[in-house]
Amino acid sequence: MRVTTCEMHTCGEPLRIVETGLPDIIGNTILDKVAFIRENCDDIRKFLMHEPRGHHDMFGTLRVEPDLPSADAAFVFMNNEGYTTMCGHAIIALGRYCVDNGIVEAEEPETLVNIQCPCGLIPTYVSSNKERSGRVRFHSVPSFVLQMDVSVRVPKIGVITVDISYGGAFYAFVSTDALGLTSKAADALTAVEVGQAVTNAIKKLIKIKHPENEDLGFLAGTIIVDRTGLDTKNLVRQMAVFADHELDRSPCGSGTAAHIALLHAKGLLGVNCEKTFQSIVNDSKFVGRVIRKATCGLFDAVIAEVGGNAYYTGRSLFTSEDEDPLMTGFTSRPRMTAHTIET
């Protein structure tokens, strides 16, 4: 293999953009292309996401031909486990990437880039203001609450209450209070184990269905929300655990869109009212709001706007040798040995 990439990050969450080294990707729709990649060239995902070239929390994207006439570019998202339908932190980085690489011609004061991803078309707005370098905002697909106040029994935790919401992918939302956690970085390792346990328990309990496309019907992960200060200041802290025990360094873009839909449904966020979403990384923040109301199937939905900053970190050339027994990579991560939560 010989693959070149552009490396970026959005609020601390990495994005590895594959530029060369891909085979021809076949499929009539972007979801067909995801299936083709999964079945025929998944080694590229493992090669770039896994160690020794990547790490357990790496995230990447492959550019494919769009099938929507209004799309400027189309991308498939990949992580340590497989492929996902939407990634907001990637969209923010890709908006800037598309402008900087001439995929879309730059305009003042910002450039609209229509990015197609597996969940649909994402209008993305890239600022040309030098004082706001790296600033990008996007408008979500119709985002909605699937279920509220779902009781689920999680092994070694007990019965907790979660909400399930969609922002291009489905997430479960659970309060730190229910788990005995905080949103500080010191609790990150515990959050990964607990978040994964919550996701696994919900998958066994509930069949997730999207009202318009069965390929979008899966639970992407769990977002642990720190409710502290929710009613007194315009800040929400959250930790997103997705894929296979993967912890988002950013506040999670698609998860933030889903959270905006949830807050609006609960009467906690009005139209055009901004809220800031912060991750465990200092200064890692997204600003979000409800743009307008919408529908998705029979569900009341909203179009959410999520904005953040993306930056370049380098470029890479990755190669392999035929004799290397670890050519396609491997995964490893720290495992919890203590601090198992009991309730």
Coordinates of C-alpha atoms in Angstrom, one line a residue:
M1 CA 0.0 0.0 0.0
R2 CA 1.0 3.6 -0.6
V3 CA -1.5 6.2 0.7
T4 CA -1.1 9.9 1.1
T5 CA -3.3 11.9 3.6
C6 CA -4.0 15.3 4.8
E7 CA -4.1 15.6 8.6
M8 CA -6.5 17.9 10.4
H9 CA -8.2 18.3 13.8
T10 CA -11.4 19.9 14.9
C11 CA -11.5 20.9 18.6
G12 CA -8.8 18.2 19.2
E13 CA -10.5 15.4 17.4
P14 CA -8.3 14.1 14.6
L15 CA -9.3 13.7 10.9
R16 CA -7.2 11.8 8.5
I17 CA -8.3 12.7 4.9
V18 CA -7.2 10.1 2.3
E19 CA -6.0 11.9 -0.8
T20 CA -4.3 9.1 -2.9
G21 CA -4.0 5.4 -2.9
L22 CA -7.7 4.4 -3.1
P23 CA -9.0 1.9 -5.6
D24 CA -12.1 2.8 -7.7
I25 CA -15.1 2.9 -5.4
I26 CA -18.2 1.4 -7.1
G27 CA -21.8 2.2 -6.3
N28 CA -24.9 4.1 -7.5
T29 CA -25.5 5.9 -4.2
I30 CA -23.2 6.9 -1.4
L31 CA -24.6 4.2 0.8
D32 CA -23.8 1.7 -1.9
K33 CA -20.3 3.0 -1.9
V34 CA -20.0 2.5 1.9
A35 CA -21.1 -1.1 1.4
F36 CA -18.5 -1.6 -1.4
I37 CA -15.7 -0.2 0.8
R38 CA -16.7 -2.3 3.7
E39 CA -16.8 -5.5 1.7
N40 CA -13.9 -4.9 -0.7
C41 CA -11.3 -2.6 0.7
D42 CA -11.7 -2.4 4.5
D43 CA -8.0 -3.1 4.8
I44 CA -7.5 0.6 4.0
R45 CA -9.5 1.6 7.0
K46 CA -7.5 -0.8 9.3
F47 CA -4.3 0.3 7.6
L48 CA -4.9 4.0 8.5
M49 CA -7.0 3.9 11.6
H50 CA -5.3 1.2 13.6
E51 CA -1.8 1.1 15.1
P52 CA 1.0 1.5 14.2
R53 CA 0.0 4.3 11.8
G54 CA -3.1 5.3 13.7
H55 CA -4.4 4.7 17.2
H56 CA -7.5 3.5 19.0
D57 CA -9.3 6.9 18.8
M58 CA -8.3 7.8 15.2
F59 CA -10.9 9.0 12.7
G60 CA -10.7 9.3 9.0
T61 CA -12.6 10.0 5.8
L62 CA -12.5 8.9 2.1
R63 CA -13.7 11.1 -0.7
V64 CA -16.1 9.5 -3.2
E65 CA -18.1 10.7 -6.2
P66 CA -21.4 12.4 -5.1
D67 CA -24.7 11.1 -6.4
L68 CA -26.6 14.2 -5.5
P69 CA -26.6 16.9 -8.2
S70 CA -26.3 19.7 -5.7
A71 CA -23.3 18.2 -3.8
D72 CA -19.8 19.8 -4.3
A73 CA -18.1 16.7 -2.7
A74 CA -19.0 13.5 -1.0
F75 CA -17.2 11.7 1.9
V76 CA -17.4 8.4 3.7
F77 CA -16.4 8.4 7.4
M78 CA -14.4 5.6 9.2
N79 CA -13.3 4.8 12.7
N80 CA -11.8 2.0 14.7
E81 CA -14.9 -0.1 14.3
G82 CA -16.1 0.6 10.8
Y83 CA -18.1 3.3 9.1
T84 CA -20.7 5.8 10.2
T85 CA -23.3 8.0 8.6
M86 CA -22.4 11.4 9.8
C87 CA -19.6 13.2 11.6
G88 CA -19.9 16.9 12.4
H89 CA -16.3 17.4 13.4
A90 CA -15.2 15.9 10.1
I91 CA -17.7 18.2 8.2
I92 CA -16.2 21.3 9.8
A93 CA -12.7 20.2 8.8
L94 CA -13.8 19.1 5.3
G95 CA -15.5 22.4 4.7
R96 CA -12.2 24.2 5.1
Y97 CA -10.4 21.5 3.2
C98 CA -12.7 21.8 0.2
V99 CA -12.2 25.6 0.0
D100 CA -8.4 25.5 0.5
N101 CA -7.9 22.8 -2.1
G102 CA -10.1 24.5 -4.8
I103 CA -12.9 21.9 -4.7
V104 CA -15.2 24.9 -4.2
E105 CA -14.2 28.5 -5.2
A106 CA -13.8 30.8 -2.2
E107 CA -16.3 33.6 -1.7
E108 CA -16.7 36.5 0.7
P109 CA -17.6 36.7 3.5
E110 CA -18.0 32.9 3.6
T111 CA -18.2 30.0 1.2
L112 CA -21.0 27.6 0.9
V113 CA -19.8 24.0 0.5
N114 CA -22.5 21.3 0.0
I115 CA -21.1 18.1 1.4
Q116 CA -22.8 14.8 0.8
C117 CA -22.3 12.2 3.5
P118 CA -24.2 8.9 4.1
C119 CA -27.0 10.6 6.0
G120 CA -27.7 13.3 3.4
L121 CA -26.6 16.7 2.2
I122 CA -24.9 19.0 4.7
P123 CA -24.7 22.7 3.8
T124 CA -21.4 23.9 5.2
Y125 CA -20.3 27.5 5.6
V126 CA -16.6 28.4 5.6
S127 CA -15.5 31.8 7.0
S128 CA -13.1 33.8 4.8
N129 CA -12.4 36.2 7.7
K130 CA -8.7 36.0 8.6
E131 CA -9.5 36.8 12.2
R132 CA -11.8 33.8 12.2
S133 CA -9.4 31.4 10.5
G134 CA -10.6 27.8 10.6
R135 CA -14.2 28.8 11.5
V136 CA -16.8 26.6 9.9
R137 CA -20.5 26.0 10.6
F138 CA -22.9 23.5 9.1
H139 CA -26.6 22.8 9.0
S140 CA -27.7 19.3 10.0
V141 CA -30.1 17.0 8.3
P142 CA -33.5 17.0 10.0
S143 CA -32.7 16.1 13.6
F144 CA -35.3 14.7 16.0
V145 CA -35.9 12.8 19.3
L146 CA -36.7 9.2 18.8
Q147 CA -37.6 8.4 22.5
M148 CA -37.4 10.1 25.8
D149 CA -37.1 8.8 29.3
V150 CA -36.2 5.2 28.3
S151 CA -35.4 3.0 31.3
V152 CA -32.5 0.6 30.6
R153 CA -30.7 -1.8 33.0
V154 CA -26.9 -1.6 32.5
P155 CA -24.7 -4.3 34.0
K156 CA -22.8 -3.2 37.1
I157 CA -24.6 0.2 36.9
G158 CA -28.3 -0.5 37.4
V159 CA -31.4 1.0 35.9
I160 CA -30.8 4.4 34.3
T161 CA -33.0 6.7 32.2
V162 CA -31.8 7.8 28.8
D163 CA -33.1 9.8 25.8
I164 CA -32.4 8.8 22.2
S165 CA -32.0 11.5 19.6
Y166 CA -30.8 11.8 16.0
G167 CA -28.5 14.3 14.4
G168 CA -27.3 12.4 11.3
A169 CA -26.7 9.4 13.6
F170 CA -28.5 8.2 16.7
Y171 CA -27.1 8.8 20.2
A172 CA -28.3 7.9 23.7
F173 CA -28.1 10.8 26.2
V174 CA -27.5 10.1 29.9
S175 CA -26.7 12.5 32.8
T176 CA -23.5 12.4 34.7
D177 CA -25.6 12.4 37.9
A178 CA -27.1 9.0 36.9
L179 CA -23.6 7.6 36.5
G180 CA -21.7 9.2 39.3
L181 CA -19.4 10.9 36.9
T182 CA -18.2 14.4 36.0
S183 CA -17.3 15.8 32.6
K184 CA -13.7 16.3 33.7
A185 CA -10.8 14.7 31.8
A186 CA -10.0 12.7 34.9
D187 CA -13.2 10.7 34.4
A188 CA -12.6 10.1 30.8
L189 CA -11.4 6.5 31.1
T190 CA -14.4 5.6 33.3
A191 CA -16.7 7.4 30.8
V192 CA -15.5 5.2 28.0
E193 CA -16.3 2.0 29.8
V194 CA -19.6 3.3 31.1
G195 CA -20.7 4.9 27.8
Q196 CA -19.9 1.7 25.9
A197 CA -21.9 -0.4 28.5
V198 CA -24.9 2.0 28.1
T199 CA -24.7 1.7 24.3
N200 CA -24.5 -2.1 24.4
A201 CA -27.5 -2.3 26.8
I202 CA -29.7 -0.1 24.6
K203 CA -28.8 -2.1 21.5
K204 CA -30.1 -5.2 23.2
L205 CA -33.3 -3.5 24.4
I206 CA -34.4 -1.3 21.4
K207 CA -34.5 -1.7 17.7
I208 CA -33.3 1.6 16.3
K209 CA -35.2 2.6 13.2
H210 CA -34.9 5.7 11.0
P211 CA -38.2 6.8 9.5
E212 CA -36.9 7.3 6.0
N213 CA -33.9 5.0 5.5
E214 CA -33.2 1.6 7.2
D215 CA -29.5 2.0 6.6
L216 CA -29.5 4.9 9.1
G217 CA -31.1 2.9 11.8
F218 CA -28.3 2.1 14.3
L219 CA -27.1 3.5 17.6
A220 CA -23.8 5.3 17.0
G221 CA -22.9 5.8 20.7
T222 CA -23.7 7.4 24.1
I223 CA -23.2 11.0 25.1
I224 CA -22.7 11.6 28.8
V225 CA -24.0 15.0 29.7
D226 CA -23.0 17.1 32.6
R227 CA -26.3 18.9 33.6
T228 CA -24.4 21.2 36.0
G229 CA -25.3 24.8 35.1
L230 CA -27.7 23.8 32.4
D231 CA -30.3 26.2 33.6
T232 CA -28.0 29.0 34.8
K233 CA -25.5 29.5 32.0
N234 CA -25.3 28.9 28.3
L235 CA -22.9 25.9 28.5
V236 CA -23.3 22.2 28.3
R237 CA -20.5 19.8 28.9
Q238 CA -20.6 16.4 27.2
M239 CA -18.5 13.3 26.5
A240 CA -19.3 11.2 23.4
V241 CA -18.4 7.5 23.4
F242 CA -18.8 5.9 20.0
A243 CA -17.7 3.1 17.7
D244 CA -15.6 0.6 19.8
H245 CA -14.9 2.4 23.1
E246 CA -13.8 5.5 21.1
L247 CA -13.9 8.9 23.0
D248 CA -14.5 12.0 21.0
R249 CA -12.0 14.8 21.9
S250 CA -14.4 17.3 20.4
P251 CA -18.0 17.8 21.7
C252 CA -19.1 15.6 18.8
G253 CA -20.8 17.4 15.9
S254 CA -23.5 15.0 15.0
G255 CA -24.1 14.4 18.7
T256 CA -24.4 18.1 19.2
A257 CA -27.0 18.3 16.5
A258 CA -28.9 15.5 18.2
H259 CA -28.5 17.2 21.5
I260 CA -29.9 20.5 20.1
A261 CA -33.0 18.6 18.9
L262 CA -33.4 17.0 22.3
L263 CA -33.0 20.4 24.2
H264 CA -35.5 22.0 21.9
A265 CA -38.0 19.2 22.4
K266 CA -37.7 19.6 26.1
G267 CA -38.3 23.3 25.9
L268 CA -34.8 24.2 27.0
L269 CA -33.6 25.7 23.7
G270 CA -35.6 28.1 21.5
V271 CA -35.2 28.8 17.8
N272 CA -32.1 31.0 17.2
C273 CA -31.0 30.7 20.8
E274 CA -27.3 29.8 20.9
K275 CA -25.8 27.3 23.3
T276 CA -22.1 26.3 23.8
F277 CA -21.2 22.6 24.0
Q278 CA -17.8 21.7 25.5
S279 CA -15.8 18.5 25.6
I280 CA -13.2 17.2 28.0
V281 CA -10.5 19.1 26.2
N282 CA -9.9 22.7 27.3
D283 CA -11.1 25.3 24.8
S284 CA -12.8 22.5 22.7
K285 CA -16.2 24.0 22.1
F286 CA -19.0 24.0 19.5
V287 CA -21.6 26.6 19.3
G288 CA -25.1 25.4 18.2
R289 CA -28.6 26.6 17.7
V290 CA -31.9 25.7 16.1
I291 CA -32.2 27.2 12.7
R292 CA -35.8 26.2 12.0
K293 CA -38.3 23.5 12.5
A294 CA -38.6 20.6 10.2
T295 CA -40.0 17.1 9.9
C296 CA -38.5 13.6 9.3
G297 CA -41.2 11.1 8.5
L298 CA -43.8 11.5 11.2
F299 CA -41.3 13.0 13.7
D300 CA -41.2 16.7 14.5
A301 CA -37.6 17.7 13.8
V302 CA -35.3 20.7 13.6
I303 CA -32.4 21.9 11.4
A304 CA -29.5 22.5 13.8
E305 CA -26.5 24.7 13.2
V306 CA -23.2 23.6 14.7
G307 CA -20.0 25.7 14.4
G308 CA -16.4 25.1 15.4
N309 CA -12.8 25.5 14.3
A310 CA -10.6 23.1 12.3
Y311 CA -6.9 23.3 11.8
Y312 CA -4.2 21.5 9.8
T313 CA -1.7 19.3 11.5
G314 CA 0.4 18.0 8.6
R315 CA 0.5 15.6 5.6
S316 CA 1.5 12.0 5.6
L317 CA 2.7 9.3 3.3
F318 CA 1.9 5.8 4.6
T319 CA 3.5 2.7 3.1
S320 CA 3.7 -1.0 3.8
E321 CA 6.1 -4.0 3.2
D322 CA 4.8 -7.4 2.1
E323 CA 6.9 -9.1 4.8
D324 CA 5.3 -7.1 7.6
P325 CA 3.0 -9.4 9.6
L326 CA 1.3 -6.3 11.1
M327 CA 0.9 -4.7 7.7
T328 CA -2.9 -4.0 8.1
G329 CA -2.6 -2.8 11.7
F330 CA -3.8 -3.8 15.1
T331 CA -5.7 -2.3 18.0
S332 CA -4.9 -1.8 21.6
R333 CA -6.2 0.4 24.4
P334 CA -6.0 0.8 28.2
R335 CA -8.5 -1.3 30.0
M336 CA -10.1 -0.3 33.3
T337 CA -8.9 -2.2 36.3
A338 CA -10.6 -0.2 39.0
H339 CA -13.3 2.4 39.6
T340 CA -16.1 0.2 38.3
I341 CA -19.3 2.0 39.0
E342 CA -21.9 0.3 41.2
T343 CA -25.4 1.7 42.0

